[in-house]
Amino acid sequence: MSIPVKDVVLPSTIPKLLLEKHTDYLVSYGTNKDDYTYCMTEHLRMSGMYWGLTALDLMGHLDNTSKDEVLEFISRCQSDCGGISPSINHDPHLLYTLSAVQILCMYDALDVIDVDKVVKYVKNRQQPDGSFTGDIWGEVDTRFSFCAVATLSLLGRLDAIDVNKAVEFVRSCMNFDGGFGSKPGSESHAGLIYCCLGLLSITDSLHLVDADRLGWWLCERQLPSGGLNGRPEKLPDVCYSWWVLSSLTILGRLHWIDKKKLLEFVLACQDAETGGFSDRPGDMVDPFHTLFGLAAISLLEADSVLKPINPTYCMPENIIDRLGVTPSRLDR
């Protein structure tokens, strides 16, 4: 007996890429500071700004925002310890430290923070086994390993940590299926695979990966609708269009999936009235899925009207070129 696959049905009419509507949606997002959704997302404000600003940059509309307002906010979010918080008067964390550094790199404005303090904060998060805690409270996760290494590489300060131990910890999180989990023995997950491959890409350690085995696992994430899920028996989600595609691009195996069907799924997740992308067709849009929908399209279409995106850093390639960082890929 066949087991039914969890999936969604695409609408009969799929809109083209609605760049103007997405720009308007992102520029207007958060203008009403009393809006319920805006207030309830204060705990991840810095990452929300990164999602929105990166999406606008991919569309060539970063100038539609107030640069001075963004830079002032980031400068006020740096704590005395050097780490950067999601919002003013919140605790610092590696997740938001990376988001802030990415934004500052886009604006070429790293001088608004104390970079030496950031480096010290990241360095202090590394544990004896090479792993990283996200903050002072001690949770270990390969996401934080990526955030630490990506932050320092963008700052040109990777020498501040024990890179070999960081790589070895990530290697210890590799599973029999070729994927990676959040810590040794944890289930493989597409988002965590991206984080681990990203770290290995930055540290020129991709030779440690079984690219064919992992590439096959990633390709199996594509469902009949064309969408991608993050692990077996889950519904497709636009954000995995990024986590899976970026990983396949780093591995040099992007051609292993059906690009046409995936593009149809991603475009079907647009809201033709308000702009923005949702996780699945018909759901509410948000900046998170809007960035990853646009980022996926940038990877899928070589002649896209969007800027090319770097699969390791999830930032426009022109920014990475300007910084002079060179993450490795297996197709190079």
Coordinates of C-alpha atoms in Angstrom, one line a residue:
M1 CA 0.0 0.0 0.0
S2 CA 1.4 3.4 -1.0
I3 CA 1.8 6.0 1.7
P4 CA 0.2 9.4 0.9
V5 CA 2.7 12.3 0.6
K6 CA 2.1 15.4 2.6
D7 CA 1.9 18.2 0.1
V8 CA -0.1 21.2 -1.1
V9 CA -2.1 21.9 -4.3
L10 CA -1.0 25.0 -6.3
P11 CA -3.6 27.5 -7.5
S12 CA -4.6 27.3 -11.2
T13 CA -3.2 30.7 -11.9
I14 CA 0.4 31.5 -10.8
P15 CA 1.4 35.2 -10.8
K16 CA 4.7 36.4 -12.3
L17 CA 7.3 37.9 -10.0
L18 CA 5.6 41.0 -8.4
L19 CA 8.7 43.1 -7.7
E20 CA 6.9 46.4 -7.2
K21 CA 4.4 45.0 -4.8
H22 CA 7.1 43.2 -2.8
T23 CA 9.1 46.5 -2.6
D24 CA 6.0 48.4 -1.4
Y25 CA 5.2 45.6 1.2
L26 CA 8.7 45.6 2.7
V27 CA 9.1 49.4 2.7
S28 CA 5.8 49.8 4.5
Y29 CA 6.3 47.0 6.9
G30 CA 6.9 48.3 10.4
T31 CA 5.9 51.9 9.7
N32 CA 3.0 51.6 12.1
K33 CA 4.9 51.0 15.4
D34 CA 1.6 50.3 17.2
D35 CA 0.7 47.4 14.9
Y36 CA 0.2 44.2 16.8
T37 CA 2.5 42.1 14.7
Y38 CA 5.2 44.7 14.9
C39 CA 5.0 44.8 18.7
M40 CA 5.0 41.0 19.0
T41 CA 8.1 40.6 16.9
E42 CA 10.3 42.9 18.9
H43 CA 12.3 39.9 20.2
L44 CA 13.7 39.3 16.6
R45 CA 13.7 42.8 15.2
M46 CA 17.3 42.8 14.1
S47 CA 16.8 39.6 12.0
G48 CA 13.6 41.1 10.7
M49 CA 15.5 44.1 9.5
Y50 CA 18.1 41.8 7.9
W51 CA 15.4 39.9 6.0
G52 CA 13.7 43.0 4.8
L53 CA 16.8 45.0 3.8
T54 CA 18.4 42.0 2.1
A55 CA 15.3 41.4 0.1
L56 CA 15.1 45.1 -0.9
D57 CA 18.8 45.0 -1.9
L58 CA 18.2 41.9 -4.1
M59 CA 15.5 43.9 -5.9
G60 CA 17.8 47.0 -6.2
H61 CA 15.7 49.1 -3.8
L62 CA 17.8 49.3 -0.6
D63 CA 17.8 53.1 -1.0
N64 CA 14.1 53.1 -0.4
T65 CA 14.8 52.8 3.4
S66 CA 16.2 55.2 5.9
K67 CA 19.9 54.3 6.2
D68 CA 20.5 56.7 9.1
E69 CA 17.6 55.2 11.1
V70 CA 18.9 51.7 10.6
L71 CA 22.4 52.5 11.6
E72 CA 21.4 54.4 14.7
F73 CA 19.2 51.4 15.8
I74 CA 22.1 48.9 15.3
S75 CA 24.5 51.1 17.3
R76 CA 22.0 51.3 20.2
C77 CA 21.7 47.5 20.2
Q78 CA 25.4 46.7 20.9
S79 CA 25.8 45.7 24.5
D80 CA 28.9 46.4 26.7
C81 CA 30.0 42.8 26.2
G82 CA 30.2 43.4 22.5
G83 CA 27.3 41.3 21.4
I84 CA 24.3 42.7 19.5
S85 CA 20.7 42.4 20.6
P86 CA 17.5 41.9 18.6
S87 CA 16.2 45.2 19.9
I88 CA 17.1 47.9 22.4
N89 CA 17.2 46.6 26.0
H90 CA 17.2 43.0 25.0
D91 CA 20.0 40.5 25.6
P92 CA 22.7 40.0 22.9
H93 CA 22.9 36.8 20.9
L94 CA 25.0 35.4 18.0
L95 CA 22.0 35.2 15.8
Y96 CA 21.3 39.0 16.0
T97 CA 25.0 39.8 16.0
L98 CA 25.4 38.2 12.6
S99 CA 22.2 39.9 11.3
A100 CA 23.6 43.3 12.4
V101 CA 27.0 42.7 10.8
Q102 CA 25.3 41.6 7.5
I103 CA 23.3 44.8 7.4
L104 CA 26.3 46.9 8.2
C105 CA 28.3 45.2 5.4
M106 CA 25.5 46.0 3.0
Y107 CA 25.6 49.6 4.0
D108 CA 29.5 49.6 4.2
A109 CA 29.1 51.0 7.7
L110 CA 30.9 48.7 10.2
D111 CA 32.3 51.8 11.9
V112 CA 29.0 52.4 13.7
I113 CA 29.8 49.4 16.1
D114 CA 32.9 48.5 18.1
V115 CA 34.2 45.7 15.9
D116 CA 36.8 44.6 18.5
K117 CA 34.2 44.1 21.1
V118 CA 32.1 42.0 18.6
V119 CA 35.1 39.8 18.0
K120 CA 35.7 39.3 21.7
Y121 CA 32.0 38.4 22.2
V122 CA 32.0 35.8 19.5
K123 CA 35.3 34.4 20.7
N124 CA 34.0 34.0 24.2
R125 CA 31.1 31.9 22.9
Q126 CA 33.4 29.1 21.7
Q127 CA 33.4 26.0 24.0
P128 CA 36.4 23.6 24.6
D129 CA 34.9 21.1 22.1
G130 CA 34.8 23.8 19.3
S131 CA 31.0 24.3 19.5
F132 CA 29.4 27.7 20.2
T133 CA 26.7 28.8 22.6
G134 CA 24.3 31.4 21.2
D135 CA 24.6 33.6 24.3
I136 CA 25.7 33.5 28.0
W137 CA 23.0 31.0 28.9
G138 CA 24.7 28.0 27.3
E139 CA 22.6 26.5 24.5
V140 CA 24.8 24.8 21.9
D141 CA 23.6 24.5 18.3
T142 CA 25.3 24.3 14.9
R143 CA 23.3 27.4 13.9
F144 CA 25.4 29.3 16.4
S145 CA 28.6 27.8 15.0
F146 CA 27.7 29.2 11.6
C147 CA 26.7 32.6 13.0
A148 CA 30.1 32.8 14.8
V149 CA 32.2 31.8 11.8
A150 CA 30.1 33.9 9.3
T151 CA 30.3 37.0 11.6
L152 CA 34.1 36.8 12.0
S153 CA 34.7 36.0 8.3
L154 CA 32.7 39.1 7.3
L155 CA 34.8 41.1 9.7
G156 CA 38.1 39.6 8.5
R157 CA 38.8 38.2 12.0
L158 CA 38.4 34.4 11.7
D159 CA 41.8 34.0 13.4
A160 CA 40.2 35.0 16.7
I161 CA 38.8 31.5 17.2
D162 CA 40.0 27.9 17.0
V163 CA 38.8 27.2 13.4
N164 CA 40.0 23.6 13.4
K165 CA 37.9 22.8 16.5
A166 CA 34.9 24.6 15.1
V167 CA 35.1 22.4 12.0
E168 CA 35.6 19.3 14.0
F169 CA 32.5 19.9 16.0
V170 CA 30.4 20.4 12.9
R171 CA 32.0 17.2 11.5
S172 CA 30.8 15.3 14.6
C173 CA 27.3 16.4 13.8
M174 CA 27.3 14.6 10.5
N175 CA 24.8 11.7 10.2
F176 CA 24.6 8.4 8.3
D177 CA 22.4 10.0 5.6
G178 CA 25.1 12.7 4.9
G179 CA 23.1 15.4 6.6
F180 CA 23.7 17.4 9.8
G181 CA 21.8 18.1 13.0
S182 CA 21.9 20.7 15.7
K183 CA 24.4 18.7 17.7
P184 CA 25.9 15.2 17.6
G185 CA 23.2 12.5 17.2
S186 CA 20.5 15.0 16.2
E187 CA 18.2 14.5 13.2
S188 CA 19.3 15.8 9.8
H189 CA 17.4 19.0 8.9
A190 CA 17.8 21.2 5.8
G191 CA 18.2 24.4 7.8
L192 CA 21.0 22.9 9.9
I193 CA 22.6 21.4 6.8
Y194 CA 22.8 24.9 5.3
C195 CA 24.5 26.2 8.5
C196 CA 27.0 23.3 8.6
L197 CA 27.8 23.5 4.9
G198 CA 28.1 27.3 5.2
L199 CA 30.7 26.9 8.0
L200 CA 32.6 24.3 6.0
S201 CA 32.4 26.5 2.9
I202 CA 33.9 29.5 4.8
T203 CA 36.6 27.4 6.3
D204 CA 37.5 25.6 3.0
S205 CA 36.5 22.2 4.5
L206 CA 33.9 20.9 2.1
H207 CA 36.1 17.9 1.4
L208 CA 34.7 16.4 4.7
V209 CA 31.3 16.1 3.2
D210 CA 29.9 13.1 1.2
A211 CA 28.5 15.4 -1.5
D212 CA 26.6 12.7 -3.5
R213 CA 24.9 11.2 -0.4
L214 CA 24.0 14.6 1.0
G215 CA 22.9 15.9 -2.4
W216 CA 20.6 13.0 -2.8
W217 CA 19.0 13.6 0.6
L218 CA 18.5 17.2 -0.3
C219 CA 16.9 16.4 -3.6
E220 CA 14.5 14.0 -1.9
R221 CA 13.0 17.1 -0.2
Q222 CA 11.2 18.0 -3.4
L223 CA 7.5 17.1 -3.4
P224 CA 5.1 16.6 -6.3
S225 CA 4.0 20.3 -6.0
G226 CA 7.6 21.3 -6.7
G227 CA 8.0 22.7 -3.2
L228 CA 10.7 21.6 -0.8
N229 CA 10.4 20.5 2.8
G230 CA 13.0 20.5 5.5
R231 CA 12.9 16.8 6.4
P232 CA 10.8 13.8 5.5
E233 CA 7.1 13.7 6.0
K234 CA 6.7 17.5 6.3
L235 CA 4.8 20.0 4.2
P236 CA 6.8 22.2 1.7
D237 CA 7.7 25.7 2.8
V238 CA 9.2 28.6 0.8
C239 CA 12.0 29.0 3.3
Y240 CA 13.4 25.6 2.4
S241 CA 13.6 26.7 -1.2
W242 CA 16.6 28.7 0.2
W243 CA 18.0 26.2 2.7
V244 CA 18.0 23.3 0.3
L245 CA 18.9 25.3 -2.9
S246 CA 21.8 27.1 -1.3
S247 CA 23.1 23.8 0.1
L248 CA 22.8 22.2 -3.4
T249 CA 24.5 25.2 -4.9
I250 CA 27.4 24.9 -2.5
L251 CA 27.7 21.2 -3.3
G252 CA 27.6 21.9 -7.1
R253 CA 24.4 19.9 -7.5
L254 CA 21.7 22.5 -8.0
H255 CA 20.8 20.7 -11.3
W256 CA 19.7 17.6 -9.4
I257 CA 16.2 19.1 -8.7
D258 CA 13.3 20.2 -11.0
K259 CA 13.9 23.9 -11.1
K260 CA 10.8 24.7 -13.2
K261 CA 8.4 23.1 -10.7
L262 CA 10.1 24.7 -7.7
L263 CA 9.9 28.1 -9.4
E264 CA 6.2 27.6 -9.9
F265 CA 5.8 26.7 -6.2
V266 CA 7.7 29.8 -5.0
L267 CA 5.8 32.2 -7.3
A268 CA 2.5 30.6 -6.1
C269 CA 3.3 31.7 -2.6
Q270 CA 3.2 35.4 -3.5
D271 CA 0.3 37.6 -2.4
A272 CA -0.9 39.3 -5.6
E273 CA -2.7 42.0 -3.6
T274 CA -0.4 43.0 -0.8
G275 CA 2.9 41.7 -2.0
G276 CA 5.2 39.5 0.0
F277 CA 5.7 35.7 0.1
S278 CA 4.1 33.2 2.5
D279 CA 5.3 29.7 3.6
R280 CA 2.6 28.1 1.3
P281 CA 0.1 29.3 -1.2
G282 CA -2.8 31.3 0.5
D283 CA -1.1 31.8 3.9
M284 CA -0.1 35.1 5.5
V285 CA 3.0 36.8 4.1
D286 CA 6.0 37.9 6.2
P287 CA 9.5 39.4 5.6
F288 CA 11.2 36.1 6.5
H289 CA 9.5 34.1 3.7
T290 CA 9.7 37.1 1.3
L291 CA 13.5 37.2 1.6
F292 CA 13.9 33.4 1.1
G293 CA 11.4 33.3 -1.8
L294 CA 13.4 36.1 -3.6
A295 CA 16.7 34.4 -2.7
A296 CA 15.5 31.1 -4.1
I297 CA 14.5 32.8 -7.4
S298 CA 17.9 34.5 -7.6
L299 CA 19.5 31.0 -7.4
L300 CA 17.1 29.4 -9.8
E301 CA 17.2 32.0 -12.6
A302 CA 20.7 32.9 -14.0
D303 CA 19.1 35.8 -16.0
S304 CA 16.8 36.9 -13.1
V305 CA 16.0 40.6 -12.7
L306 CA 17.2 40.1 -9.1
K307 CA 20.8 40.5 -8.0
P308 CA 22.8 37.3 -7.8
I309 CA 22.9 36.0 -4.2
N310 CA 25.8 34.3 -2.4
P311 CA 24.7 30.8 -1.3
T312 CA 26.9 30.8 1.8
Y313 CA 26.1 34.2 3.3
C314 CA 22.6 34.9 1.9
M315 CA 23.8 38.3 0.8
P316 CA 24.1 39.9 -2.6
E317 CA 27.2 38.7 -4.4
N318 CA 28.4 42.2 -5.1
I319 CA 28.7 42.8 -1.3
I320 CA 30.7 39.6 -0.8
D321 CA 33.0 40.6 -3.7
R322 CA 33.6 44.0 -2.2
L323 CA 34.5 42.5 1.2
G324 CA 36.9 40.1 -0.5
V325 CA 35.7 37.0 1.3
T326 CA 35.9 33.8 -0.8
P327 CA 33.8 30.9 0.5
S328 CA 34.5 27.7 -1.3
R329 CA 32.1 25.6 -3.5
L330 CA 32.4 22.2 -4.9
D331 CA 31.7 23.3 -8.5
R332 CA 34.7 25.7 -8.5

